Short mmCIF file of C-alpha atoms in Angstrom, two decimals:
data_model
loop_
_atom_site.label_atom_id
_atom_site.label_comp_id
_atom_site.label_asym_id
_atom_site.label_seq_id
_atom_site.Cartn_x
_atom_site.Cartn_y
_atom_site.Cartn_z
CA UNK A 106 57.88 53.59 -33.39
CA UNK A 107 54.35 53.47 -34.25
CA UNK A 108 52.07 55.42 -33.19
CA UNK A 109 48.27 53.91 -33.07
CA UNK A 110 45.57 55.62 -34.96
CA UNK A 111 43.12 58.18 -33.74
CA UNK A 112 39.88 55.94 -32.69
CA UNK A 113 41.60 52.68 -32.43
CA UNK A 114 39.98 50.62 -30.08
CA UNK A 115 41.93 48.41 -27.76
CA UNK A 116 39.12 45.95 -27.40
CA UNK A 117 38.88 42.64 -29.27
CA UNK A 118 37.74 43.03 -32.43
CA UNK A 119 33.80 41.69 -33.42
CA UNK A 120 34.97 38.89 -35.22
CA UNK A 121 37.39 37.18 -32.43
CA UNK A 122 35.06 38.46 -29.52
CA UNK A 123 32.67 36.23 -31.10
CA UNK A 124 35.12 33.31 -31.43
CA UNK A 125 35.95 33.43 -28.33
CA UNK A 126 32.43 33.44 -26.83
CA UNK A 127 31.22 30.41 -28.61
CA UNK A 128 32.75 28.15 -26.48
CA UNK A 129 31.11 29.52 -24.05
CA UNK A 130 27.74 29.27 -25.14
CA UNK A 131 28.24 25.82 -26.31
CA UNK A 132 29.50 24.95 -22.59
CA UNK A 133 26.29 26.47 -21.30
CA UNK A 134 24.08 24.53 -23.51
CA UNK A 135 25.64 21.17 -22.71
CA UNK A 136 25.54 22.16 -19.10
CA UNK A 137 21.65 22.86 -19.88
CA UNK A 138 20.99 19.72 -21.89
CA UNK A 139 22.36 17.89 -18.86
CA UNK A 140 20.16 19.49 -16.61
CA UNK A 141 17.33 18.96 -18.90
CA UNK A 142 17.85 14.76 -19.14
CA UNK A 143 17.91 14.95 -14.78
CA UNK A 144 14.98 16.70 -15.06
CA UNK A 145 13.10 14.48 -17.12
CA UNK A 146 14.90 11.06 -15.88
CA UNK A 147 13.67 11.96 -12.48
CA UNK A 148 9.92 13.31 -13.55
CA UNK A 149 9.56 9.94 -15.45
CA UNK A 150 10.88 7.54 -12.93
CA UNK A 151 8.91 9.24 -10.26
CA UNK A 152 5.67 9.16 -12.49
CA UNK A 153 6.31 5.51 -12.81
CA UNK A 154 6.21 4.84 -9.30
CA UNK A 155 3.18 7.20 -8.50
CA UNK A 156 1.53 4.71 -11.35
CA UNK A 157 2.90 1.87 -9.46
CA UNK A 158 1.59 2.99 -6.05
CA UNK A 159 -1.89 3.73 -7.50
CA UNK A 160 -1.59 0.16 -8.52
CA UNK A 161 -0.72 -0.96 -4.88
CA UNK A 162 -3.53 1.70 -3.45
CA UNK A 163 -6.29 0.22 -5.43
CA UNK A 164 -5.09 -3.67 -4.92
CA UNK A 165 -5.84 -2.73 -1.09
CA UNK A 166 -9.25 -1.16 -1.37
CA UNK A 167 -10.27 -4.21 -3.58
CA UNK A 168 -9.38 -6.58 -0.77
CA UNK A 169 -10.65 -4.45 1.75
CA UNK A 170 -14.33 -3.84 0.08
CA UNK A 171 -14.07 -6.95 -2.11
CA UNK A 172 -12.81 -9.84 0.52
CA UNK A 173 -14.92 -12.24 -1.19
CA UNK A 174 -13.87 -11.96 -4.76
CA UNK A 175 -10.29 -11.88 -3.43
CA UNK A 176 -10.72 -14.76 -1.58
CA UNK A 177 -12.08 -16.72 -3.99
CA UNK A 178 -9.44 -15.80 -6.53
CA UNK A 179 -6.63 -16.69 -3.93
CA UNK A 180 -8.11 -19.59 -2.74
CA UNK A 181 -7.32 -18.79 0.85
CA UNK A 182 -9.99 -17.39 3.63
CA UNK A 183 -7.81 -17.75 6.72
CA UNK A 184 -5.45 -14.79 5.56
CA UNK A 185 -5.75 -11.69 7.94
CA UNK A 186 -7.43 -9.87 4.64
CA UNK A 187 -8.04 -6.95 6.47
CA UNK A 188 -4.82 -5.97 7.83
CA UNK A 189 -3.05 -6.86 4.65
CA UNK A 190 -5.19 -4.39 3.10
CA UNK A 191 -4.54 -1.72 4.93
CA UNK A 192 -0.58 -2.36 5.03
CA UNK A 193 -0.96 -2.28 1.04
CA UNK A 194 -3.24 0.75 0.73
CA UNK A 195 -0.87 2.77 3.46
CA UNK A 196 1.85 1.84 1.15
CA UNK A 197 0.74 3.01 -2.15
CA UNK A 198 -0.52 6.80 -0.22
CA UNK A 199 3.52 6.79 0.76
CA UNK A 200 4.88 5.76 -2.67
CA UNK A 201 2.11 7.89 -4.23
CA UNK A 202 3.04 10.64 -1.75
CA UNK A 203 7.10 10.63 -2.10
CA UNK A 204 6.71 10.16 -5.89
CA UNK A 205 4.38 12.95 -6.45
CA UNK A 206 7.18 14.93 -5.02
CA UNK A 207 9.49 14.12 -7.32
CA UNK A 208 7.52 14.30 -10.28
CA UNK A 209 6.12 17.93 -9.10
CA UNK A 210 9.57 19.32 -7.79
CA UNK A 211 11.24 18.15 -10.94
CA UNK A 212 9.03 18.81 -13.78
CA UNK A 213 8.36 22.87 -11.97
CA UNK A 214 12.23 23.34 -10.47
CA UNK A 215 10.80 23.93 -7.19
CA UNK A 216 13.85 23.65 -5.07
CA UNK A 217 11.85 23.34 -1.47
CA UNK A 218 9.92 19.92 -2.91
CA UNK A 219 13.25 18.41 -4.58
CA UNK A 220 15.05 18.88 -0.80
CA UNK A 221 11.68 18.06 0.76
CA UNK A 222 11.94 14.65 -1.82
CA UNK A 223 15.22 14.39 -0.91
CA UNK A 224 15.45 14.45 2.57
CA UNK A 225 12.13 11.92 2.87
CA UNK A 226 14.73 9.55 0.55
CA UNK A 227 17.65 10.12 2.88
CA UNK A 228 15.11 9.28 6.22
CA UNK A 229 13.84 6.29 4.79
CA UNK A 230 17.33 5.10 3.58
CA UNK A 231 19.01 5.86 7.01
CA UNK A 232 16.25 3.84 8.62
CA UNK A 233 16.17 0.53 6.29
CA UNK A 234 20.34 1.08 7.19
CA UNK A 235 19.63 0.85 10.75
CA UNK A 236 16.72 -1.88 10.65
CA UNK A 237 19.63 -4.15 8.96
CA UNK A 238 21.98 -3.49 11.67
CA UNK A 239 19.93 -4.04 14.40
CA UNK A 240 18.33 -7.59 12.74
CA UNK A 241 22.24 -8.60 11.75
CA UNK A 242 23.29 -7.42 15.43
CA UNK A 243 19.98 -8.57 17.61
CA UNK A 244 19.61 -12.09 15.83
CA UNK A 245 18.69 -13.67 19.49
CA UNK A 246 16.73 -10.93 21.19
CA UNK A 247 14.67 -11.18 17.55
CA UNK A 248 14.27 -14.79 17.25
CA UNK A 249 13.54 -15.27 21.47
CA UNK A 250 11.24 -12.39 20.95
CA UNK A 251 9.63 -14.40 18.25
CA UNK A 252 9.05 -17.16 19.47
CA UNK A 253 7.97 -15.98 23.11
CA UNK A 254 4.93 -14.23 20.25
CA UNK A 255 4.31 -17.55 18.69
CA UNK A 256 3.65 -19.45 21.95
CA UNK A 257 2.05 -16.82 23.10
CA UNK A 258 -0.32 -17.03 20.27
CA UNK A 259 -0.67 -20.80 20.35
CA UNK A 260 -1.38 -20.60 24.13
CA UNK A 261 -4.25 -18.40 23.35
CA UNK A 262 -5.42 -19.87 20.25
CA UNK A 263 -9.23 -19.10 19.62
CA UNK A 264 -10.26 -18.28 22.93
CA UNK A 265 -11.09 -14.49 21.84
CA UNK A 266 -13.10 -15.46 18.73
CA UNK A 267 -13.00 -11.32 17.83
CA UNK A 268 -9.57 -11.58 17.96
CA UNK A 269 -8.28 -13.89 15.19
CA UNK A 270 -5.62 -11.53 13.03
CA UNK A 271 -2.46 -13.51 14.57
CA UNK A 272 -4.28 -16.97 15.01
CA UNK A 273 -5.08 -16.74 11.18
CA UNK A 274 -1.86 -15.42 10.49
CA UNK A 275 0.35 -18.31 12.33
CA UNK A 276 -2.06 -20.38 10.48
CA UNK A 277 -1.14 -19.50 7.22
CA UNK A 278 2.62 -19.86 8.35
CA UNK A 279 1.81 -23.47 8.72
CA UNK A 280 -0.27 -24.27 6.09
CA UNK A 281 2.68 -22.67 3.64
CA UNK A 282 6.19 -24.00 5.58
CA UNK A 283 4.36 -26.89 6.18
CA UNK A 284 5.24 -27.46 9.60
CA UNK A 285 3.38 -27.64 13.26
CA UNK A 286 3.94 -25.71 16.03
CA UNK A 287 6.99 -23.62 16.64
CA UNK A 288 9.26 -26.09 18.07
CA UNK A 289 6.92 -29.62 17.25
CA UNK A 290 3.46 -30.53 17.10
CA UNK A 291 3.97 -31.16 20.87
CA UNK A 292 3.34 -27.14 21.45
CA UNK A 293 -0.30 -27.88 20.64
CA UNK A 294 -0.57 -30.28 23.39
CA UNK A 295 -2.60 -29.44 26.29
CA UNK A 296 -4.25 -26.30 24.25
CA UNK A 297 -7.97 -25.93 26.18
CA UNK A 298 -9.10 -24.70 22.94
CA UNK A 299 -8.16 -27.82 20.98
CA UNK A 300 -10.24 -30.00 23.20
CA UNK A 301 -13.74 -30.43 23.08
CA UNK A 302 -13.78 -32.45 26.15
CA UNK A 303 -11.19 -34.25 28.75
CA UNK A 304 -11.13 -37.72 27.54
CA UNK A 305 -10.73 -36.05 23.90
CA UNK A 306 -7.00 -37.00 22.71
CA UNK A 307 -4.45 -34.80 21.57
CA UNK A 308 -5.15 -32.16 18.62
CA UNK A 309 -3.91 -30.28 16.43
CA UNK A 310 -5.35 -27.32 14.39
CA UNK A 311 -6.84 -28.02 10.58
CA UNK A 312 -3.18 -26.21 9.32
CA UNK A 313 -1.32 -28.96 10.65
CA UNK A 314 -3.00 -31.82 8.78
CA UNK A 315 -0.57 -33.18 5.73
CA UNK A 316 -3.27 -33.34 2.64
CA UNK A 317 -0.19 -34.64 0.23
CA UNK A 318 0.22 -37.36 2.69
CA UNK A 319 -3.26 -39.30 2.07
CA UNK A 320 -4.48 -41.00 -1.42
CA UNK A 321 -7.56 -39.16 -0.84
CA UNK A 322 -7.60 -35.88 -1.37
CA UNK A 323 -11.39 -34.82 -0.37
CA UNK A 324 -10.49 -35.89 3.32
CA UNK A 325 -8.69 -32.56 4.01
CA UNK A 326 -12.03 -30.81 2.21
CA UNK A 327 -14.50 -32.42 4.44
CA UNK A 328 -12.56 -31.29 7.63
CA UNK A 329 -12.15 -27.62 6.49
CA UNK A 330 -12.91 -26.25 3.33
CA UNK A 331 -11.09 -23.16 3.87
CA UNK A 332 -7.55 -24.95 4.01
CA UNK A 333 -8.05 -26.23 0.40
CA UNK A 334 -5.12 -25.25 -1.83
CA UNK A 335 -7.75 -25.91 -4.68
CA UNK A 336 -10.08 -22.65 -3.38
CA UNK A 337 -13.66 -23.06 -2.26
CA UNK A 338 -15.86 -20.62 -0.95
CA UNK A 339 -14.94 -18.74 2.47
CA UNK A 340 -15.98 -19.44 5.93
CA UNK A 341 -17.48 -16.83 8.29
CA UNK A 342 -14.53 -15.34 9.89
CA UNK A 343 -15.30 -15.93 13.64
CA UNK A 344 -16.52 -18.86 13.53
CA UNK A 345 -17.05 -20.63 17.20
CA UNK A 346 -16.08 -24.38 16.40
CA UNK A 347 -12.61 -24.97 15.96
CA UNK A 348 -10.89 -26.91 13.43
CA UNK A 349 -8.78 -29.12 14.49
CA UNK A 350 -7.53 -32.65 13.99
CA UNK A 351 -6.16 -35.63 15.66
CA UNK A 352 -2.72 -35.50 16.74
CA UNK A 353 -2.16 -39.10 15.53
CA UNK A 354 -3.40 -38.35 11.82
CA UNK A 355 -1.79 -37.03 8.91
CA UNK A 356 0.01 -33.71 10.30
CA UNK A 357 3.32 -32.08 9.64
CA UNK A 358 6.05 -33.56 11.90
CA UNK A 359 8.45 -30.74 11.97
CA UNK A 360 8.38 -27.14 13.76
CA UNK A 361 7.97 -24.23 12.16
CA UNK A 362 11.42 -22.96 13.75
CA UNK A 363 13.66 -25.17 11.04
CA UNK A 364 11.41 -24.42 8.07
CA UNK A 365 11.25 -20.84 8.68
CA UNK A 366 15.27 -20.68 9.11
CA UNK A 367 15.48 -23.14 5.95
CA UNK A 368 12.98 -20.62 3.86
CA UNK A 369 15.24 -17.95 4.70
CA UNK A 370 18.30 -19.37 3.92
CA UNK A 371 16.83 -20.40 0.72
CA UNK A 372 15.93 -17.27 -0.18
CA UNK A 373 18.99 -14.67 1.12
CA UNK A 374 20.40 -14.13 -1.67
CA UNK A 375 16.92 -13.00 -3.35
CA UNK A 376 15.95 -10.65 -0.04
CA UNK A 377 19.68 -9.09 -0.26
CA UNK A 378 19.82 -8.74 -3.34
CA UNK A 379 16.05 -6.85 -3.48
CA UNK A 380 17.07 -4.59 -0.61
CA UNK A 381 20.33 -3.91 -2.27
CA UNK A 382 18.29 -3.07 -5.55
CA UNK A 383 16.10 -0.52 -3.29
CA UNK A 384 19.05 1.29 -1.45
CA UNK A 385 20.84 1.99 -5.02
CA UNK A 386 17.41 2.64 -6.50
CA UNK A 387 17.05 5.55 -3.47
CA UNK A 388 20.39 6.00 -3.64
CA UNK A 389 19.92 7.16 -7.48
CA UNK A 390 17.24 9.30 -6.51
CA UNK A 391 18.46 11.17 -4.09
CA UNK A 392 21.57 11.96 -6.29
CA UNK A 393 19.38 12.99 -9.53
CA UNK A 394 17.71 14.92 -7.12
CA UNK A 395 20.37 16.78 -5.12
CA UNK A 396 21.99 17.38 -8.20
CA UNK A 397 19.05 19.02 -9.85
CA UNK A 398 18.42 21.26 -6.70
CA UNK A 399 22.10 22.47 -6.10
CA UNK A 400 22.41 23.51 -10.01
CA UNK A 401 19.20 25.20 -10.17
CA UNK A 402 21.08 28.40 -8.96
CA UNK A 403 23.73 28.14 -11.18
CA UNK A 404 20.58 28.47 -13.87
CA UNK A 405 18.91 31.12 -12.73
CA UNK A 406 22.45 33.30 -12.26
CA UNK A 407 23.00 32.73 -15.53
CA UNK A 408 19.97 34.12 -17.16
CA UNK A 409 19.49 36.97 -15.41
CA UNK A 410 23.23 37.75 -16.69
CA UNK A 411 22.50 37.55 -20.01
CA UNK A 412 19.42 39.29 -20.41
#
């Protein structure tokens, strides 16, 4: 039997200790290099879309400082300008907001704005979750509620001059579906507003009239500039004389009901598919994200072992 030397170590020697570590190390810098692309993946995405809701910021200001040049680039003046510009510049402080997060949280490993990022993701993706359910499960509330609005609104039409954001909008509804009314021109009927006396015959407003249905095209101009698809300068936007024409001229036959349901049949596949690209876009996010946050730990544990 031998015995071992005096001073023999029973430890590994130098050589195979440092075999043995290197897969270590090597497992630790692929764990770090992975960590490093989520980091940077989710700082560049996120500084794309704090670029892109600048973009959407500034777009609203212009329209809402600049109507004119807007309108006159459009071509349109009965658009609701003012409310579309403050539903774009409230959307580009959110997107700025959220992505600002990200880009922060990421680039500096702060763990409180990566789950602050990703709980804001997880909010917004539980609600556009439940808004589909309810408008796949409350079809006919939602399309009763509608068009109980839309009559409303037609039923009302111009007699608050101040108050023209809805009037202009159903306007524009018609004037792009090309259609009349919700149901049929006939909703128009009877309308005090569309009247300018009693023996005055049925009217319809200037949205309704059919400009592709006449040779000449300058009739539509003469009878309201501000429905010309070819642009012209904008009218004042409270303007006391209505436009309307005869109900017996060149008008759009057919209620806005079918087109609108036609429009979005048309287009389903396009509006699922956009919200589908959204969710998974979030959906990305909020895994780059919850993955970055959770490993951070595993990091920090690590370097303070080894120094």
């Amino acid at each position: 039997m031998r015995v071992p030397r005096a001073g023999a170590s029973d430890s590994v020697p130098p050589l195979f200790s440092t075999a043995i570590s290197l897969p270590v190390h090597e497992k630790m810098s692929a764990h770090d290099g992975c960590l490093s692309l989520v980091k940077y993946l989710l700082f560049v995405f996120n500084l794309f879309f704090f670029v892109l809701g600048s973009l959407i910021f500034c777009f609203g200001i212009w329209i809402l400082i600049d109507k004119t040049s807007f309108v006159s680039f459009v071509g349109l003046s009965f658009m609701p300008l003012q409310i579309w510009s403050k539903v774009l510049a409230v959307s580009g402080i959110l997107t700025m907001g959220l992505a600002l997060l990200g880009c922060v949280g990421a680039l500096k490993e702060f763990r409180c704005l990566l789950g602050l990022y990703f709980g804001t993701l997880l909010l917004l993706f539980a609600t556009q979750i439940t808004l589909g359910i309810l408008i796949s499960t409350q079809r006919v509330q939602l399309k009763k509620k509608v068009k109980d609005v839309v009559q409303k609104t037609i039923q009302n039409y111009r007699t608050h001059p101040e108050e023209t954001a809805a009037e202009e909008s159903w306007d524009y509804v018609q004037f792009q579906l090309r259609c009349c009314g919700w149901e049929s021109p006939q909703d128009w009927f009877h309308i005090p507003s569309m009247r300018r006396n009693e023996s005055e015959g049925d009217r319809v407003p200037c949205s309704c009239y059919n400009s592709s249905a006449t040779n000449d095209s300058t009739i539509f101009d003469k009878i309201s500039p501000q429905f010309s698809r070819l642009g012209s300068l904008a009218q004042p936007r409270h303007n006391v004389e209505v436009c309307s024409v005869p109900a017996n001229s060149y008008i759009y036959q057919q209620g806005c009901e079918r087109n609108l349901s036609n429009w979005l049949t048309n287009n389903l596949i396009s509006i699922v598919g956009i919200c589908l690209g959204v969710g998974l876009l979030e959906l990305s996010f909020m895994t780059l994200s919850i993955f970055l946050c959770r490993n951070l730990d595993h990091v920090y544990d690590r370097l303070a072992r080894y120094r």
